[in-house]
Amino acid sequence: MPVSSHFVSLHVIRNVAGQIGKLPSGFPLQFTLLPFACCSHIESEGFWREAEFLLLAMFSWNRDALLCATTLGVTFSAGVWLGRKLFSHRYSLLRTFKSHSGAKGDPLMDYVLQNSLREHPILKKLRMRTLQDRMCMMLVACEQAQFMGNLAKLIKAKNVLEIGVYTGYNTLNMALAIPNDGKVIACDISQEYANIGIPYWKEAGVEHKIDLRIKPATETLDELLEAGKAESFDFAFIDADKLNYGVYYEKCLQLIRKGGIIAVDNVLWDGSVLNPKNDPNTLSIVKLNEKIYRDSRVNMSMLTIGDGVTLVFKL
C-alpha cells in the first residue's frame, strides 16, 4: 500500500476516534481496523502500530463506540469497493493522455507541448477549428501527429494511406510531411467532416497531394489491391471504425512495402482493453492487439502516447 494511502487511512481513523470516544483497555483493536485492511490491503506493521496507538490514546470504555467504529469502517470499505466496481471505467479514462483530451491543462503535458511542438501554422488553425466541434475527442493529438509526421520523413515516405479522416487534421499533417509529388489516399465515409478541413488543405498548398475517397475504406483498399498497388505504400494510419480494425490491418499490410510502417490508433481505448466485457469495439481492438503481438510478419511497438498507438514495421 502506498505511503500516501497510509496517511489517508490514518487520517480517517483519527477523525473517527475523535467523534466516538474510547474503547476498553486491552481490546484487540485490529478487529476495529479490519474493514480498513480489507479495503486497502494494509500489510505494513508500522501502519498497525501507529493506528493502534491512535486508538488507544483516543478511545475509552464504551461498547457503543466500538459498534459505531465498526459500522463506520464497514460503510467506508463498502463505499470504496462499490466505487471501484462502478467507476472503474471512469478511472481508466485517466490513462488517456492527449493534449486536448484527458491531459488538457496538465502541467506536464503543457511542458511537453511548449518544448517540443513545432506545428505548421495552417495545421494549428485546423486543429483550433476542429476543437470547436462536438466530436473533437476523435481528433488525433497534435503531439502524436507530429511524431507520425517525423516517422514518415525518417523513412522518406512518399505514398501514405489514411483510414479515417474526420476533419483532415492528420491528413494535412501527412501531406506536409511528404514530398511535393507524394500522395495521401484519405479514406472516410463523411464528406461533411472532411469539408471542414479541405479549405485548410488548400490554404497550405497541399491539396494536390491528397486523394480523398468518400466510401467505405474496405472498398478503397480493395480497389488499390486490384489496381496492382500492393507493397507500394510507405506509411498507413488506421483510425476508423473499430469493428473493422482487423480487416484494415490485413489489407494495409498487403499495401505497405517492406520496411514501411502501419500506425494503429486507439489501441488502449481509454483503458477499456483491461476489462473489455462484451463491448464489440473493445473486443475488436483487443483481438488485433493480440494478433499483432504474435504476428511474425512484422516488428512492433505499442506506445502509450495519446490513446495508445501501435507502430507496426513490415519485415
Short mmCIF file of N, CA and C in Angstrom, two decimals, residues 23-179:
data_model
loop_
_atom_site.label_atom_id
_atom_site.label_comp_id
_atom_site.label_asym_id
_atom_site.label_seq_id
_atom_site.Cartn_x
_atom_site.Cartn_y
_atom_site.Cartn_z
N LEU A 23 -12.29 3.03 23.42
CA LEU A 23 -12.60 1.60 23.57
C LEU A 23 -12.01 1.04 24.87
N PRO A 24 -12.45 -0.15 25.29
CA PRO A 24 -11.91 -0.75 26.50
C PRO A 24 -10.41 -0.99 26.40
N SER A 25 -9.70 -0.82 27.52
CA SER A 25 -8.26 -1.05 27.55
C SER A 25 -7.99 -2.52 27.25
N GLY A 26 -6.98 -2.77 26.41
CA GLY A 26 -6.61 -4.13 26.08
C GLY A 26 -7.45 -4.77 25.01
N PHE A 27 -8.46 -4.04 24.51
CA PHE A 27 -9.31 -4.62 23.45
C PHE A 27 -8.47 -4.83 22.18
N PRO A 28 -8.64 -5.97 21.46
CA PRO A 28 -7.89 -6.21 20.21
C PRO A 28 -8.32 -5.24 19.13
N LEU A 29 -7.64 -4.11 19.07
CA LEU A 29 -8.08 -3.00 18.23
C LEU A 29 -8.00 -3.31 16.74
N GLN A 30 -7.22 -4.32 16.36
CA GLN A 30 -7.12 -4.63 14.93
C GLN A 30 -8.45 -5.12 14.38
N PHE A 31 -9.34 -5.62 15.28
CA PHE A 31 -10.67 -6.00 14.81
C PHE A 31 -11.40 -4.78 14.28
N THR A 32 -11.23 -3.66 14.98
CA THR A 32 -11.89 -2.43 14.54
C THR A 32 -11.31 -1.95 13.22
N LEU A 33 -10.01 -2.19 13.01
CA LEU A 33 -9.35 -1.73 11.78
C LEU A 33 -9.52 -2.70 10.63
N LEU A 34 -10.08 -3.90 10.91
CA LEU A 34 -10.19 -4.92 9.87
C LEU A 34 -10.88 -4.43 8.61
N PRO A 35 -12.00 -3.66 8.71
CA PRO A 35 -12.63 -3.19 7.47
C PRO A 35 -11.70 -2.34 6.62
N PHE A 36 -10.84 -1.52 7.29
CA PHE A 36 -9.90 -0.71 6.52
C PHE A 36 -8.88 -1.59 5.83
N ALA A 37 -8.46 -2.63 6.51
CA ALA A 37 -7.48 -3.55 5.94
C ALA A 37 -8.05 -4.27 4.73
N CYS A 38 -9.32 -4.72 4.84
CA CYS A 38 -9.97 -5.42 3.73
C CYS A 38 -10.07 -4.51 2.51
N CYS A 39 -10.32 -3.24 2.75
CA CYS A 39 -10.49 -2.28 1.65
C CYS A 39 -9.16 -1.94 1.01
N SER A 40 -8.15 -1.70 1.81
CA SER A 40 -6.91 -1.11 1.31
C SER A 40 -5.74 -2.06 1.27
N HIS A 41 -5.94 -3.33 1.70
CA HIS A 41 -4.86 -4.32 1.68
C HIS A 41 -3.68 -3.84 2.52
N ILE A 42 -3.95 -3.38 3.73
CA ILE A 42 -2.90 -2.84 4.58
C ILE A 42 -2.09 -3.98 5.15
N GLU A 43 -0.79 -3.98 4.91
CA GLU A 43 0.07 -5.04 5.39
C GLU A 43 1.22 -4.51 6.24
N SER A 44 1.38 -3.22 6.28
CA SER A 44 2.51 -2.63 6.98
C SER A 44 2.36 -2.73 8.49
N GLU A 45 3.37 -3.31 9.17
CA GLU A 45 3.33 -3.38 10.62
C GLU A 45 3.36 -1.99 11.23
N GLY A 46 4.09 -1.09 10.55
CA GLY A 46 4.15 0.28 11.04
C GLY A 46 2.79 0.93 11.06
N PHE A 47 1.99 0.62 10.05
CA PHE A 47 0.64 1.18 10.00
C PHE A 47 -0.17 0.71 11.19
N TRP A 48 -0.11 -0.62 11.46
CA TRP A 48 -0.88 -1.16 12.59
C TRP A 48 -0.45 -0.55 13.92
N ARG A 49 0.86 -0.40 14.10
CA ARG A 49 1.36 0.15 15.36
C ARG A 49 0.85 1.57 15.58
N GLU A 50 0.95 2.39 14.48
CA GLU A 50 0.51 3.78 14.63
C GLU A 50 -1.00 3.85 14.82
N ALA A 51 -1.73 3.02 14.10
CA ALA A 51 -3.18 3.05 14.20
C ALA A 51 -3.62 2.63 15.60
N GLU A 52 -2.98 1.56 16.14
CA GLU A 52 -3.36 1.07 17.47
C GLU A 52 -3.03 2.12 18.53
N PHE A 53 -1.90 2.79 18.33
CA PHE A 53 -1.52 3.85 19.27
C PHE A 53 -2.56 4.96 19.29
N LEU A 54 -3.00 5.35 18.08
CA LEU A 54 -4.00 6.41 17.99
C LEU A 54 -5.29 6.01 18.69
N LEU A 55 -5.70 4.78 18.46
CA LEU A 55 -6.96 4.34 19.04
C LEU A 55 -6.87 4.20 20.56
N LEU A 56 -5.73 3.66 21.03
CA LEU A 56 -5.54 3.54 22.47
C LEU A 56 -5.57 4.90 23.16
N ALA A 57 -5.01 5.89 22.44
CA ALA A 57 -4.94 7.22 23.02
C ALA A 57 -6.28 7.92 23.03
N MET A 58 -7.16 7.55 22.09
CA MET A 58 -8.38 8.33 21.91
C MET A 58 -9.65 7.61 22.37
N PHE A 59 -9.61 6.27 22.48
CA PHE A 59 -10.82 5.55 22.84
C PHE A 59 -10.89 5.23 24.34
N SER A 60 -12.09 5.05 24.87
CA SER A 60 -12.28 4.66 26.27
C SER A 60 -13.23 3.47 26.36
N TRP A 61 -13.68 3.14 27.59
CA TRP A 61 -14.60 2.03 27.82
C TRP A 61 -15.99 2.43 27.31
N ASN A 62 -16.30 2.02 26.10
CA ASN A 62 -17.58 2.42 25.54
C ASN A 62 -17.99 1.41 24.48
N ARG A 63 -18.90 0.48 24.85
CA ARG A 63 -19.31 -0.56 23.91
C ARG A 63 -19.98 0.03 22.68
N ASP A 64 -20.80 1.06 22.85
CA ASP A 64 -21.47 1.71 21.72
C ASP A 64 -20.45 2.32 20.76
N ALA A 65 -19.35 2.82 21.33
CA ALA A 65 -18.30 3.40 20.48
C ALA A 65 -17.70 2.35 19.57
N LEU A 66 -17.49 1.14 20.12
CA LEU A 66 -16.95 0.05 19.33
C LEU A 66 -17.86 -0.27 18.15
N LEU A 67 -19.15 -0.39 18.43
CA LEU A 67 -20.11 -0.69 17.38
C LEU A 67 -20.13 0.41 16.33
N CYS A 68 -20.04 1.64 16.80
CA CYS A 68 -20.04 2.77 15.86
C CYS A 68 -18.81 2.75 14.97
N ALA A 69 -17.65 2.48 15.57
CA ALA A 69 -16.41 2.44 14.79
C ALA A 69 -16.46 1.35 13.75
N THR A 70 -16.94 0.17 14.17
CA THR A 70 -17.01 -0.95 13.23
C THR A 70 -17.97 -0.65 12.09
N THR A 71 -19.11 -0.04 12.42
CA THR A 71 -20.09 0.31 11.39
C THR A 71 -19.51 1.31 10.40
N LEU A 72 -18.81 2.30 10.92
CA LEU A 72 -18.19 3.29 10.04
C LEU A 72 -17.15 2.64 9.14
N GLY A 73 -16.38 1.74 9.73
CA GLY A 73 -15.35 1.07 8.94
C GLY A 73 -15.93 0.25 7.82
N VAL A 74 -16.99 -0.52 8.15
CA VAL A 74 -17.65 -1.35 7.12
C VAL A 74 -18.25 -0.47 6.03
N THR A 75 -18.90 0.62 6.44
CA THR A 75 -19.51 1.53 5.46
C THR A 75 -18.45 2.13 4.54
N PHE A 76 -17.35 2.55 5.14
CA PHE A 76 -16.26 3.13 4.35
C PHE A 76 -15.72 2.12 3.35
N SER A 77 -15.48 0.88 3.83
CA SER A 77 -14.95 -0.17 2.96
C SER A 77 -15.90 -0.49 1.82
N ALA A 78 -17.19 -0.61 2.16
CA ALA A 78 -18.19 -0.92 1.13
C ALA A 78 -18.27 0.18 0.10
N GLY A 79 -18.18 1.44 0.55
CA GLY A 79 -18.24 2.56 -0.39
C GLY A 79 -17.09 2.55 -1.37
N VAL A 80 -15.88 2.31 -0.87
CA VAL A 80 -14.71 2.26 -1.75
C VAL A 80 -14.81 1.09 -2.71
N TRP A 81 -15.25 -0.07 -2.21
CA TRP A 81 -15.37 -1.25 -3.07
C TRP A 81 -16.36 -1.00 -4.19
N LEU A 82 -17.53 -0.43 -3.85
CA LEU A 82 -18.53 -0.14 -4.88
C LEU A 82 -18.02 0.91 -5.85
N GLY A 83 -17.31 1.90 -5.35
CA GLY A 83 -16.77 2.93 -6.23
C GLY A 83 -15.82 2.36 -7.25
N ARG A 84 -14.97 1.44 -6.78
CA ARG A 84 -14.02 0.82 -7.71
C ARG A 84 -14.74 -0.01 -8.76
N LYS A 85 -15.82 -0.68 -8.35
CA LYS A 85 -16.57 -1.51 -9.29
C LYS A 85 -17.35 -0.68 -10.29
N LEU A 86 -18.06 0.32 -9.78
CA LEU A 86 -18.98 1.08 -10.63
C LEU A 86 -18.27 2.09 -11.50
N PHE A 87 -17.12 2.61 -11.03
CA PHE A 87 -16.47 3.68 -11.78
C PHE A 87 -15.10 3.29 -12.27
N SER A 88 -14.87 2.00 -12.45
CA SER A 88 -13.57 1.55 -12.92
C SER A 88 -13.25 2.13 -14.29
N HIS A 89 -14.28 2.27 -15.15
CA HIS A 89 -14.03 2.84 -16.47
C HIS A 89 -13.68 4.32 -16.35
N ARG A 90 -14.35 5.00 -15.41
CA ARG A 90 -14.05 6.42 -15.21
C ARG A 90 -12.58 6.60 -14.82
N TYR A 91 -12.09 5.71 -13.93
CA TYR A 91 -10.69 5.80 -13.55
C TYR A 91 -9.79 5.51 -14.74
N SER A 92 -10.21 4.57 -15.58
CA SER A 92 -9.38 4.20 -16.71
C SER A 92 -9.22 5.35 -17.69
N LEU A 93 -10.16 6.29 -17.69
CA LEU A 93 -10.03 7.42 -18.60
C LEU A 93 -8.78 8.23 -18.32
N LEU A 94 -8.31 8.16 -17.08
CA LEU A 94 -7.11 8.91 -16.73
C LEU A 94 -5.90 8.38 -17.45
N ARG A 95 -6.00 7.19 -18.06
CA ARG A 95 -4.88 6.63 -18.78
C ARG A 95 -4.72 7.27 -20.15
N THR A 96 -5.74 7.95 -20.63
CA THR A 96 -5.65 8.65 -21.91
C THR A 96 -4.90 9.95 -21.70
N PHE A 97 -3.87 10.16 -22.50
CA PHE A 97 -3.02 11.32 -22.26
C PHE A 97 -2.87 12.13 -23.55
N LYS A 98 -4.00 12.64 -24.05
CA LYS A 98 -3.98 13.53 -25.21
C LYS A 98 -3.94 14.97 -24.73
N SER A 99 -3.27 15.82 -25.48
CA SER A 99 -3.15 17.22 -25.06
C SER A 99 -4.49 17.94 -25.04
N HIS A 100 -5.45 17.49 -25.86
CA HIS A 100 -6.75 18.17 -25.91
C HIS A 100 -7.84 17.37 -25.20
N SER A 101 -7.50 16.19 -24.69
CA SER A 101 -8.49 15.35 -24.04
C SER A 101 -7.78 14.43 -23.06
N GLY A 102 -8.16 14.49 -21.81
CA GLY A 102 -7.52 13.67 -20.80
C GLY A 102 -6.37 14.38 -20.12
N ALA A 103 -5.46 14.95 -20.93
CA ALA A 103 -4.30 15.66 -20.36
C ALA A 103 -4.40 17.16 -20.59
N LYS A 104 -5.57 17.62 -21.02
CA LYS A 104 -5.73 19.06 -21.26
C LYS A 104 -5.49 19.83 -19.97
N GLY A 105 -4.59 20.80 -20.02
CA GLY A 105 -4.29 21.61 -18.85
C GLY A 105 -3.32 20.95 -17.88
N ASP A 106 -2.89 19.73 -18.17
CA ASP A 106 -1.94 19.05 -17.31
C ASP A 106 -0.58 19.75 -17.40
N PRO A 107 0.04 20.11 -16.29
CA PRO A 107 1.32 20.83 -16.33
C PRO A 107 2.41 20.09 -17.10
N LEU A 108 2.47 18.78 -16.95
CA LEU A 108 3.49 18.02 -17.65
C LEU A 108 3.25 18.02 -19.15
N MET A 109 1.97 17.88 -19.57
CA MET A 109 1.66 17.94 -20.99
C MET A 109 1.95 19.33 -21.54
N ASP A 110 1.61 20.37 -20.77
CA ASP A 110 1.92 21.73 -21.20
C ASP A 110 3.42 21.89 -21.43
N TYR A 111 4.20 21.31 -20.55
CA TYR A 111 5.66 21.38 -20.69
C TYR A 111 6.11 20.68 -21.98
N VAL A 112 5.52 19.51 -22.25
CA VAL A 112 5.85 18.77 -23.46
C VAL A 112 5.56 19.61 -24.70
N LEU A 113 4.38 20.20 -24.74
CA LEU A 113 4.00 20.99 -25.92
C LEU A 113 4.88 22.23 -26.06
N GLN A 114 5.17 22.88 -24.96
CA GLN A 114 5.98 24.10 -25.00
C GLN A 114 7.42 23.83 -25.44
N ASN A 115 7.87 22.61 -25.22
CA ASN A 115 9.26 22.29 -25.52
C ASN A 115 9.46 21.30 -26.66
N SER A 116 8.37 20.98 -27.38
CA SER A 116 8.56 20.04 -28.48
C SER A 116 7.66 20.28 -29.69
N LEU A 117 6.50 20.89 -29.50
CA LEU A 117 5.55 21.01 -30.61
C LEU A 117 5.99 22.09 -31.60
N ARG A 118 6.20 21.66 -32.83
CA ARG A 118 6.53 22.58 -33.93
C ARG A 118 5.44 22.44 -34.99
N GLU A 119 4.33 23.05 -34.73
CA GLU A 119 3.14 22.86 -35.56
C GLU A 119 3.07 23.90 -36.67
N HIS A 120 2.85 23.42 -37.89
CA HIS A 120 2.67 24.33 -39.03
C HIS A 120 1.49 25.25 -38.72
N PRO A 121 1.60 26.56 -39.03
CA PRO A 121 0.52 27.49 -38.67
C PRO A 121 -0.85 27.13 -39.24
N ILE A 122 -0.91 26.58 -40.45
CA ILE A 122 -2.20 26.18 -41.02
C ILE A 122 -2.72 24.93 -40.32
N LEU A 123 -1.81 24.07 -39.95
CA LEU A 123 -2.19 22.87 -39.20
C LEU A 123 -2.79 23.27 -37.86
N LYS A 124 -2.19 24.26 -37.22
CA LYS A 124 -2.72 24.74 -35.94
C LYS A 124 -4.11 25.36 -36.12
N LYS A 125 -4.30 26.09 -37.20
CA LYS A 125 -5.61 26.70 -37.46
C LYS A 125 -6.68 25.63 -37.61
N LEU A 126 -6.35 24.54 -38.30
CA LEU A 126 -7.32 23.45 -38.47
C LEU A 126 -7.58 22.76 -37.14
N ARG A 127 -6.56 22.61 -36.33
CA ARG A 127 -6.76 22.00 -35.01
C ARG A 127 -7.69 22.85 -34.16
N MET A 128 -7.47 24.16 -34.16
CA MET A 128 -8.32 25.06 -33.38
C MET A 128 -9.77 25.01 -33.87
N ARG A 129 -9.93 24.91 -35.18
CA ARG A 129 -11.28 24.81 -35.74
C ARG A 129 -11.93 23.49 -35.35
N THR A 130 -11.17 22.40 -35.38
CA THR A 130 -11.70 21.09 -35.04
C THR A 130 -12.12 21.02 -33.57
N LEU A 131 -11.40 21.70 -32.71
CA LEU A 131 -11.72 21.68 -31.28
C LEU A 131 -13.05 22.35 -30.98
N GLN A 132 -13.61 23.06 -31.94
CA GLN A 132 -14.92 23.67 -31.77
C GLN A 132 -16.04 22.67 -32.04
N ASP A 133 -15.69 21.53 -32.63
CA ASP A 133 -16.69 20.53 -32.99
C ASP A 133 -17.01 19.66 -31.78
N ARG A 134 -18.26 19.25 -31.67
CA ARG A 134 -18.68 18.45 -30.51
C ARG A 134 -18.05 17.07 -30.48
N MET A 135 -17.51 16.60 -31.62
CA MET A 135 -16.87 15.29 -31.67
C MET A 135 -15.35 15.40 -31.65
N CYS A 136 -14.84 16.51 -31.13
CA CYS A 136 -13.40 16.78 -31.23
C CYS A 136 -12.55 15.77 -30.48
N MET A 137 -13.16 14.95 -29.61
CA MET A 137 -12.35 13.93 -28.94
C MET A 137 -11.76 12.93 -29.93
N MET A 138 -12.31 12.89 -31.17
CA MET A 138 -11.79 11.99 -32.20
C MET A 138 -10.52 12.53 -32.84
N LEU A 139 -10.21 13.78 -32.60
CA LEU A 139 -9.03 14.41 -33.20
C LEU A 139 -7.75 13.72 -32.74
N VAL A 140 -6.86 13.47 -33.68
CA VAL A 140 -5.54 12.94 -33.35
C VAL A 140 -4.79 14.01 -32.55
N ALA A 141 -4.19 13.63 -31.45
CA ALA A 141 -3.44 14.57 -30.63
C ALA A 141 -2.31 15.18 -31.45
N CYS A 142 -2.11 16.48 -31.30
CA CYS A 142 -1.09 17.17 -32.10
C CYS A 142 0.29 16.60 -31.86
N GLU A 143 0.60 16.20 -30.62
CA GLU A 143 1.92 15.64 -30.33
C GLU A 143 2.10 14.28 -31.02
N GLN A 144 1.01 13.52 -31.15
CA GLN A 144 1.08 12.24 -31.85
C GLN A 144 1.21 12.46 -33.35
N ALA A 145 0.47 13.43 -33.87
CA ALA A 145 0.54 13.72 -35.31
C ALA A 145 1.96 14.14 -35.70
N GLN A 146 2.58 14.99 -34.88
CA GLN A 146 3.95 15.41 -35.18
C GLN A 146 4.90 14.22 -35.17
N PHE A 147 4.71 13.33 -34.21
CA PHE A 147 5.54 12.12 -34.13
C PHE A 147 5.41 11.29 -35.40
N MET A 148 4.18 11.09 -35.87
CA MET A 148 3.97 10.27 -37.07
C MET A 148 4.53 10.98 -38.31
N GLY A 149 4.40 12.31 -38.34
CA GLY A 149 4.97 13.05 -39.46
C GLY A 149 6.48 12.90 -39.51
N ASN A 150 7.12 12.91 -38.35
CA ASN A 150 8.57 12.73 -38.30
C ASN A 150 8.97 11.32 -38.72
N LEU A 151 8.14 10.33 -38.35
CA LEU A 151 8.41 8.96 -38.78
C LEU A 151 8.32 8.85 -40.30
N ALA A 152 7.32 9.51 -40.88
CA ALA A 152 7.16 9.49 -42.34
C ALA A 152 8.37 10.10 -43.03
N LYS A 153 8.87 11.19 -42.47
CA LYS A 153 10.07 11.82 -43.03
C LYS A 153 11.28 10.91 -42.87
N LEU A 154 11.37 10.25 -41.72
CA LEU A 154 12.51 9.40 -41.44
C LEU A 154 12.65 8.27 -42.46
N ILE A 155 11.54 7.68 -42.86
CA ILE A 155 11.60 6.58 -43.83
C ILE A 155 11.42 7.09 -45.26
N LYS A 156 11.43 8.42 -45.40
CA LYS A 156 11.28 9.05 -46.73
C LYS A 156 10.00 8.60 -47.41
N ALA A 157 8.92 8.64 -46.67
CA ALA A 157 7.62 8.21 -47.20
C ALA A 157 7.16 9.13 -48.32
N LYS A 158 6.58 8.53 -49.32
CA LYS A 158 6.03 9.27 -50.46
C LYS A 158 4.55 8.99 -50.64
N ASN A 159 4.14 7.75 -50.40
CA ASN A 159 2.74 7.36 -50.54
C ASN A 159 2.19 6.91 -49.19
N VAL A 160 1.08 7.53 -48.80
CA VAL A 160 0.53 7.32 -47.47
C VAL A 160 -0.94 6.92 -47.57
N LEU A 161 -1.34 5.97 -46.71
CA LEU A 161 -2.74 5.59 -46.57
C LEU A 161 -3.26 6.12 -45.24
N GLU A 162 -4.46 6.70 -45.26
CA GLU A 162 -5.07 7.13 -44.02
C GLU A 162 -6.49 6.56 -43.96
N ILE A 163 -6.73 5.71 -42.97
CA ILE A 163 -8.03 5.08 -42.80
C ILE A 163 -8.74 5.83 -41.67
N GLY A 164 -9.62 6.73 -42.02
CA GLY A 164 -10.28 7.59 -41.04
C GLY A 164 -9.71 8.99 -41.13
N VAL A 165 -10.53 9.94 -41.54
CA VAL A 165 -10.05 11.30 -41.82
C VAL A 165 -10.56 12.32 -40.80
N TYR A 166 -11.83 12.19 -40.43
CA TYR A 166 -12.50 13.18 -39.58
C TYR A 166 -12.39 14.55 -40.26
N THR A 167 -11.79 15.55 -39.63
CA THR A 167 -11.71 16.87 -40.27
C THR A 167 -10.44 17.04 -41.10
N GLY A 168 -9.64 16.00 -41.18
CA GLY A 168 -8.45 16.07 -42.04
C GLY A 168 -7.23 16.69 -41.40
N TYR A 169 -7.18 16.75 -40.08
CA TYR A 169 -6.00 17.32 -39.41
C TYR A 169 -4.75 16.49 -39.70
N ASN A 170 -4.85 15.18 -39.45
CA ASN A 170 -3.67 14.35 -39.72
C ASN A 170 -3.43 14.16 -41.21
N THR A 171 -4.49 14.26 -42.00
CA THR A 171 -4.33 14.22 -43.46
C THR A 171 -3.42 15.35 -43.90
N LEU A 172 -3.70 16.54 -43.39
CA LEU A 172 -2.86 17.71 -43.70
C LEU A 172 -1.46 17.51 -43.13
N ASN A 173 -1.38 16.96 -41.93
CA ASN A 173 -0.08 16.72 -41.31
C ASN A 173 0.79 15.82 -42.18
N MET A 174 0.22 14.74 -42.69
CA MET A 174 0.99 13.82 -43.52
C MET A 174 1.30 14.42 -44.88
N ALA A 175 0.38 15.20 -45.43
CA ALA A 175 0.62 15.84 -46.72
C ALA A 175 1.79 16.82 -46.63
N LEU A 176 1.91 17.48 -45.48
CA LEU A 176 3.03 18.40 -45.26
C LEU A 176 4.35 17.66 -45.09
N ALA A 177 4.27 16.40 -44.67
CA ALA A 177 5.49 15.64 -44.37
C ALA A 177 6.09 14.96 -45.60
N ILE A 178 5.29 14.72 -46.63
CA ILE A 178 5.77 14.00 -47.81
C ILE A 178 6.20 14.98 -48.90
N PRO A 179 7.00 14.51 -49.87
CA PRO A 179 7.46 15.41 -50.95
C PRO A 179 6.32 15.90 -51.83
#
